[in-house]
PDB file of C-alpha atoms in Angstrom:
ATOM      1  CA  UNK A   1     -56.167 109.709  26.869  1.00 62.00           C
ATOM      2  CA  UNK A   2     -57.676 108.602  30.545  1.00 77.00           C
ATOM      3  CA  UNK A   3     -60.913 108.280  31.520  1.00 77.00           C
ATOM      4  CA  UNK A   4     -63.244 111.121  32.012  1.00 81.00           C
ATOM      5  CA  UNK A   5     -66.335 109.739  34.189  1.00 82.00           C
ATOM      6  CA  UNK A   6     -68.952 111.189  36.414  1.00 84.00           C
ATOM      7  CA  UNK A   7     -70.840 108.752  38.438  1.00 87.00           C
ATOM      8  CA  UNK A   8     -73.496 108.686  41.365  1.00 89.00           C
ATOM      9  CA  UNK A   9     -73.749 105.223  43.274  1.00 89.00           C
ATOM     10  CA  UNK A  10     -76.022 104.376  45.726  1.00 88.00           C
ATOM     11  CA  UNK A  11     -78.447 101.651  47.689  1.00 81.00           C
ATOM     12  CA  UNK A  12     -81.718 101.884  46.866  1.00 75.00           C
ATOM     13  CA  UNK A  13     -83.778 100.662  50.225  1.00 69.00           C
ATOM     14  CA  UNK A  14     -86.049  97.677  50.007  1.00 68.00           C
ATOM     15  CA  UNK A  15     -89.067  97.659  51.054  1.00 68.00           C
ATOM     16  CA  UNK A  16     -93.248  98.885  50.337  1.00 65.00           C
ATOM     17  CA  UNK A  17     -91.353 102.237  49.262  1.00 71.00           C
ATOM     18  CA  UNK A  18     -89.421 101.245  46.969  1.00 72.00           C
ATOM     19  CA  UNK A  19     -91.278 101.560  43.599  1.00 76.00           C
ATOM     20  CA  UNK A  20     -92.311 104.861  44.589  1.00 78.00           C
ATOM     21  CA  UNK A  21     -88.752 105.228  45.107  1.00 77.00           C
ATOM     22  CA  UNK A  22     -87.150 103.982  42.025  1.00 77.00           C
ATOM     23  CA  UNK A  23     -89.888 105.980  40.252  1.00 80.00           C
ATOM     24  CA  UNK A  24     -88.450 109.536  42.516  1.00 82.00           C
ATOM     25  CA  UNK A  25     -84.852 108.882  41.285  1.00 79.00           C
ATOM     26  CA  UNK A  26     -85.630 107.917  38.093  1.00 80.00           C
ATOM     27  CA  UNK A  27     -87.054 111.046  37.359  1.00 84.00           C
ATOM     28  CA  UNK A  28     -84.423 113.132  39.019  1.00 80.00           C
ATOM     29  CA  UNK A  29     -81.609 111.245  36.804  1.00 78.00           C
ATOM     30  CA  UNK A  30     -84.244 111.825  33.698  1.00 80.00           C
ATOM     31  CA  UNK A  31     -84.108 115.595  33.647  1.00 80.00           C
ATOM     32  CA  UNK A  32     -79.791 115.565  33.212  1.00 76.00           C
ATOM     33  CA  UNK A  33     -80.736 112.674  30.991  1.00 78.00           C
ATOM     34  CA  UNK A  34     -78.917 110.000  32.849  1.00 76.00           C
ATOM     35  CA  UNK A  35     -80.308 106.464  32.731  1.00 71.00           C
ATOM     36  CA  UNK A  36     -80.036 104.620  35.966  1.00 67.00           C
ATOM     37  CA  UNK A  37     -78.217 101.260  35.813  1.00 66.00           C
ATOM     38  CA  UNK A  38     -78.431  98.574  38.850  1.00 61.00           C
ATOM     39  CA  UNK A  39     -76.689  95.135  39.023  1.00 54.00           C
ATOM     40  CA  UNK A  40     -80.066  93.150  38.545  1.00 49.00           C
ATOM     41  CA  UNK A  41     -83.443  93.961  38.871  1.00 50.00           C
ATOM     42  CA  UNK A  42     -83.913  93.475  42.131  1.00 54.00           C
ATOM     43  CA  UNK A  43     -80.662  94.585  43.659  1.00 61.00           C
ATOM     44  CA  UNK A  44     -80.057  97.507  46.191  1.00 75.00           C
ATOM     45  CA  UNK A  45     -76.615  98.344  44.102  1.00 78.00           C
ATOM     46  CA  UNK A  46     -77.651 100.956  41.848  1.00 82.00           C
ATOM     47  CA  UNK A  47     -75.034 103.582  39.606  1.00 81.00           C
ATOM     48  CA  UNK A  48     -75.390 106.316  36.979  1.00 82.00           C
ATOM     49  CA  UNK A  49     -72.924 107.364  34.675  1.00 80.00           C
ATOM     50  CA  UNK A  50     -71.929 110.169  32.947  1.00 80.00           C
ATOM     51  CA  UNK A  51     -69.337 109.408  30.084  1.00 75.00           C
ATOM     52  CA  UNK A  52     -69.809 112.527  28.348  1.00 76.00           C
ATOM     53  CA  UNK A  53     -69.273 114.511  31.386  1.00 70.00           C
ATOM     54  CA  UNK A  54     -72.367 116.264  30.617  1.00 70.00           C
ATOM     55  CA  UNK A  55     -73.179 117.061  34.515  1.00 72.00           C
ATOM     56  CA  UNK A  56     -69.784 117.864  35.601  1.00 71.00           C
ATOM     57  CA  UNK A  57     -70.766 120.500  37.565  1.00 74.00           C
ATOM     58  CA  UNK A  58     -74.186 118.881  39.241  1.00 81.00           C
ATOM     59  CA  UNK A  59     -72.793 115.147  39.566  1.00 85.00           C
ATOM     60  CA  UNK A  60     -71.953 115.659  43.338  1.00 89.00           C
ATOM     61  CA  UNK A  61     -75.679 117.949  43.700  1.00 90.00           C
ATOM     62  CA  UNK A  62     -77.194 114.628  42.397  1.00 89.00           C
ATOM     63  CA  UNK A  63     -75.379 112.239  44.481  1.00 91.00           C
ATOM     64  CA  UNK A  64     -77.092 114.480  47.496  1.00 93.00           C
ATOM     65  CA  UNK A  65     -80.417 114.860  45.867  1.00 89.00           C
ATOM     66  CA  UNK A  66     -80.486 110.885  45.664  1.00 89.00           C
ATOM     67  CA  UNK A  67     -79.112 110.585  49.515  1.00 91.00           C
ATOM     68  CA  UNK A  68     -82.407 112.751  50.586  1.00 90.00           C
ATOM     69  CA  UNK A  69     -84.818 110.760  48.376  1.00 85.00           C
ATOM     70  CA  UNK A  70     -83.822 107.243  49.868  1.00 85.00           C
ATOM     71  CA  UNK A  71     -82.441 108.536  53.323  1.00 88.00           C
ATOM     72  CA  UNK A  72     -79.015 106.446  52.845  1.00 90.00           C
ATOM     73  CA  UNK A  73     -75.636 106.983  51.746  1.00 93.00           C
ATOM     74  CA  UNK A  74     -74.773 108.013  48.034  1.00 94.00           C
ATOM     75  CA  UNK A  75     -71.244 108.966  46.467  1.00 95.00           C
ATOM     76  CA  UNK A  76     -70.869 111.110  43.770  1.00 94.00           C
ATOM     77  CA  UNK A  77     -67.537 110.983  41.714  1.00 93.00           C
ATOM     78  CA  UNK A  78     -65.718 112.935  39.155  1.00 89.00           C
ATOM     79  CA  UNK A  79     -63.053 111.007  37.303  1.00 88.00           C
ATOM     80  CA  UNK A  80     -60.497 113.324  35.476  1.00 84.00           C
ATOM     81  CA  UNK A  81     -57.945 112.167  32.665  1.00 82.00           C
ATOM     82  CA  UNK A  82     -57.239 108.867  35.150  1.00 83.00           C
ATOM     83  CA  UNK A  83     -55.093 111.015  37.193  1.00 88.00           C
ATOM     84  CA  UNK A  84     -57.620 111.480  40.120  1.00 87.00           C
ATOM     85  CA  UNK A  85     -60.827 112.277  41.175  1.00 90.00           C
ATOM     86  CA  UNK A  86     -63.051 114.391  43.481  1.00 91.00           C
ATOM     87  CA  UNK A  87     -65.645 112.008  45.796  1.00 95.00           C
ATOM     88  CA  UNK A  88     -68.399 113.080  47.930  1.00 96.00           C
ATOM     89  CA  UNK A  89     -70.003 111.239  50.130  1.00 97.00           C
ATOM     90  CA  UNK A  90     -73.908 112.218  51.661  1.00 97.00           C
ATOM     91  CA  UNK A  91     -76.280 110.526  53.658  1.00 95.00           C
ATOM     92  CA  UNK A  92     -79.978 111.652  54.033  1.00 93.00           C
ATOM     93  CA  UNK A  93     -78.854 114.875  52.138  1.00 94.00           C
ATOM     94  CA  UNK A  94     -76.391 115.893  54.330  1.00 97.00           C
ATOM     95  CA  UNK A  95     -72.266 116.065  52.905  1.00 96.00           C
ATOM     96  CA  UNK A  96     -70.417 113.628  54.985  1.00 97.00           C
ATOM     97  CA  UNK A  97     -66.889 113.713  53.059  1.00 96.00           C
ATOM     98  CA  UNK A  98     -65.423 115.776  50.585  1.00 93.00           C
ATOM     99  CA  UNK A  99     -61.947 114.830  48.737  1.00 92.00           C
ATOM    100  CA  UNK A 100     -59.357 113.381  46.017  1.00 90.00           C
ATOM    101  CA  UNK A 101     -57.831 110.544  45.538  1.00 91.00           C
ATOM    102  CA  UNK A 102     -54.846 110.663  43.004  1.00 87.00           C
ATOM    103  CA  UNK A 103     -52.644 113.068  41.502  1.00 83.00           C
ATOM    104  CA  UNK A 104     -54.345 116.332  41.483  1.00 80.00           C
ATOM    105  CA  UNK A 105     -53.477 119.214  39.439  1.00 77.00           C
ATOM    106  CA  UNK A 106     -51.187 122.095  40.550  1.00 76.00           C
ATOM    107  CA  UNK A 107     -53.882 124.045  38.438  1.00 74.00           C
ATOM    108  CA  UNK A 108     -56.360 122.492  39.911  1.00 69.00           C
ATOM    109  CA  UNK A 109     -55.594 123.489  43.283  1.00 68.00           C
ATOM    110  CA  UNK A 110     -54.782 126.740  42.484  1.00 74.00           C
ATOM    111  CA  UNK A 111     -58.445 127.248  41.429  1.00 69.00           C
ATOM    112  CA  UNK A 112     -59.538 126.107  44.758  1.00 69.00           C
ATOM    113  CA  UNK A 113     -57.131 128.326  46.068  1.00 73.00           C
ATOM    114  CA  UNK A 114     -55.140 125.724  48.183  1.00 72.00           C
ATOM    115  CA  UNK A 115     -52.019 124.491  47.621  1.00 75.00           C
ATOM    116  CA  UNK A 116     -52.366 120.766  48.642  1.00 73.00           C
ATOM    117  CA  UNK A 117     -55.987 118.865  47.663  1.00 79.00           C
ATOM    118  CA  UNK A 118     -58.096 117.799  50.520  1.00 86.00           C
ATOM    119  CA  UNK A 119     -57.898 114.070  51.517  1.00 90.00           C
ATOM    120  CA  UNK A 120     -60.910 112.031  51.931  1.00 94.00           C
ATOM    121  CA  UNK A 121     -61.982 111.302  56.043  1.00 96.00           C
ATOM    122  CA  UNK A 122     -60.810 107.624  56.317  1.00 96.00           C
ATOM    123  CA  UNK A 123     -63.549 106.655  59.038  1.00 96.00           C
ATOM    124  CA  UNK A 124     -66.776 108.178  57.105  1.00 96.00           C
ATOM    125  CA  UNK A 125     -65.812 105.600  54.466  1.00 97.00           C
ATOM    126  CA  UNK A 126     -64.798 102.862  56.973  1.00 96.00           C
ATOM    127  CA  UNK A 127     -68.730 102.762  57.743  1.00 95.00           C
ATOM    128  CA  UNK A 128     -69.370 101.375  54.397  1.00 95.00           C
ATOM    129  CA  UNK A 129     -67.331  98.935  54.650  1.00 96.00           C
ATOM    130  CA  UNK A 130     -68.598  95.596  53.641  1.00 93.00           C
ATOM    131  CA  UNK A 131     -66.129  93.766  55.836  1.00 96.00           C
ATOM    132  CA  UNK A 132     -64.949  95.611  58.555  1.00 95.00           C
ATOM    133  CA  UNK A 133     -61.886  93.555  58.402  1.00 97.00           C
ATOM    134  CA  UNK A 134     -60.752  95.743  55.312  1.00 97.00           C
ATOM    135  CA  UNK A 135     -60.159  98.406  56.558  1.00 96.00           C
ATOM    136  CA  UNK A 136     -56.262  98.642  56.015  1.00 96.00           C
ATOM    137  CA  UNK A 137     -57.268  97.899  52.010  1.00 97.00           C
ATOM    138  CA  UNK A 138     -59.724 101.040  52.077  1.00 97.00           C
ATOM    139  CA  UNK A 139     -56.955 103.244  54.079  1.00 96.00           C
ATOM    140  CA  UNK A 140     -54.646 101.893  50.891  1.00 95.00           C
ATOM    141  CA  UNK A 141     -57.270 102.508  48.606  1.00 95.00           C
ATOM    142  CA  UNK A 142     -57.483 105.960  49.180  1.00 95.00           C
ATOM    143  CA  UNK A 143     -54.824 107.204  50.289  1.00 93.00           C
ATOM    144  CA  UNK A 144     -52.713 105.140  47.582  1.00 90.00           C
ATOM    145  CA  UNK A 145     -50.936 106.003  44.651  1.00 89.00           C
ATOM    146  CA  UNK A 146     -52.112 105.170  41.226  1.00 87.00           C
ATOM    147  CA  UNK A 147     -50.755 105.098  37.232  1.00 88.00           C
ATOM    148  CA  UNK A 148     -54.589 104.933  36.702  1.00 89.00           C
ATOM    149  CA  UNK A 149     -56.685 106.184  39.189  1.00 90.00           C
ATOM    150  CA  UNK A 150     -59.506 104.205  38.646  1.00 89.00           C
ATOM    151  CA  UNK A 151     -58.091 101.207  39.586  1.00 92.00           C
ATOM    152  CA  UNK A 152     -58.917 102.407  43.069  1.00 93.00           C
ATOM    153  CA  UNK A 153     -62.511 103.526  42.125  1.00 93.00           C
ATOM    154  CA  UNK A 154     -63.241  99.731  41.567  1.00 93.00           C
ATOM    155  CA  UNK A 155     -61.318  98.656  44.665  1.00 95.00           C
ATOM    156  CA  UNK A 156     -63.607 101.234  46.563  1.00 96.00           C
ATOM    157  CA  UNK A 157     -66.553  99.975  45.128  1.00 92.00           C
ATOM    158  CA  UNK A 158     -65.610  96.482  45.667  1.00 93.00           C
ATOM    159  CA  UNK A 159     -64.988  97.416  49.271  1.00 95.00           C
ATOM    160  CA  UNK A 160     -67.994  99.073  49.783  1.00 93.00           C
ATOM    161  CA  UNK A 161     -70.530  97.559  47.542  1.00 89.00           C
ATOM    162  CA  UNK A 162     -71.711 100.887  45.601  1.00 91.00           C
ATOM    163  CA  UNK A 163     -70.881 101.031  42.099  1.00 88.00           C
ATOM    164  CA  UNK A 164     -68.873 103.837  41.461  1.00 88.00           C
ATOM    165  CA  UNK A 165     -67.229 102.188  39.133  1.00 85.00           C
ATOM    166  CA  UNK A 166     -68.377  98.964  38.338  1.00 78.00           C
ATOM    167  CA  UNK A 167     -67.386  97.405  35.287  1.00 77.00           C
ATOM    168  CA  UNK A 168     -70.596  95.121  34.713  1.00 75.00           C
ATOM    169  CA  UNK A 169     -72.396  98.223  35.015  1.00 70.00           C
ATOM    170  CA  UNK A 170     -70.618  99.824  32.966  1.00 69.00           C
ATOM    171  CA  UNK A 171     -70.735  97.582  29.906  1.00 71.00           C
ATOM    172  CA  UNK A 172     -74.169  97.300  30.810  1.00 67.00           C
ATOM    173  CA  UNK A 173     -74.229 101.253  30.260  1.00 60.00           C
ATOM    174  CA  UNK A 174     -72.172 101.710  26.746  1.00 63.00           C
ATOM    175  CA  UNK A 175     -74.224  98.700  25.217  1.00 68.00           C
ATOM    176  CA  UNK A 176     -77.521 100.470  26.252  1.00 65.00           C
ATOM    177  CA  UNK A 177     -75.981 103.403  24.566  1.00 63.00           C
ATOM    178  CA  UNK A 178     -75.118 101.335  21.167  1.00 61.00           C
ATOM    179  CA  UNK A 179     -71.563 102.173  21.720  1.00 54.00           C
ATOM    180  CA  UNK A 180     -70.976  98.545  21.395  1.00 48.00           C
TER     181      UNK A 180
END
């Protein structure tokens, strides 16, 4: 069985704003009771996940809802079985990319009624870049093939610096839970 994992990762700005900030999303994460997670308490790298899949169908809403309330970039990702998943990214509220990376479903396409998966838009994610200098790894990255597709989640956020899938965060996540 592969991983099934919603997640929303994003920077939280720094600045006078920010408690009122951090106060905004935690609320909005509170109501699909989602606990926020960030790499230390005073780090702009922030995630939520969803193990149970319990906002499948709102994860990528979220991921916008938390681009308007800081005015910066979010992603919002649905992991499925390990075989792919569906990204979005937003800025300010706005969609800026919509795609898959993996092996998507012949079902799964059918639904959305095409026969081929849309791709994600190689320059929107080039601008998050940490290192312009990788870009070839991020054209790899998501346009690569994978046994388990979240190998390239933690490339991406690796590349980028958002946690989409961030295994420190993650631990951090499952012991907060008590399912270690």
């Amino acid at each position: 069985m592969g991983l099934f994992l919603g997640s929303v990762a994003f920077h939280c700005p720094v600045g006078d704003n920010r408690e009122t900030l951090t106060a905004w999303v935690e609320q909005l994460f509170r109501k699909h009771d989602l606990d926020l997670m960030q790499e230390n308490q005073r780090g702009k790298n922030w995630g939520v996940y969803d193990t149970e899949m319990a906002c499948q169908g709102s994860i990528l809403d979220l991921a916008c809802d938390v681009s308007r309330l800081t005015g910066d970039y979010a992603v919002g990702a649905l992991c499925v079985d390990s075989d792919f998943v569906e990204l979005a990214l937003f800025r300010d509220g706005v969609e800026l990319d919509h795609g898959y990376m993996g092996r998507v479903y012949e079902e799964f396409c059918e639904v959305m009624g095409t026969e081929v998966a849309p791709k994600l838009d190689l320059d929107q994610w080039r601008r998050l870049l940490l290192r312009p200098e990788d870009a070839e790894e991020l054209e790899t990255c998501l346009y690569g093939e994978y046994v388990l597709v979240e190998d390239g989640l933690r490339t991406l956020s690796e590349l980028t610096g958002f946690p989409i899938l961030n295994d420190d965060l993650l631990t951090l996540f499952f012991e907060a839970e008590g399912a270690f």
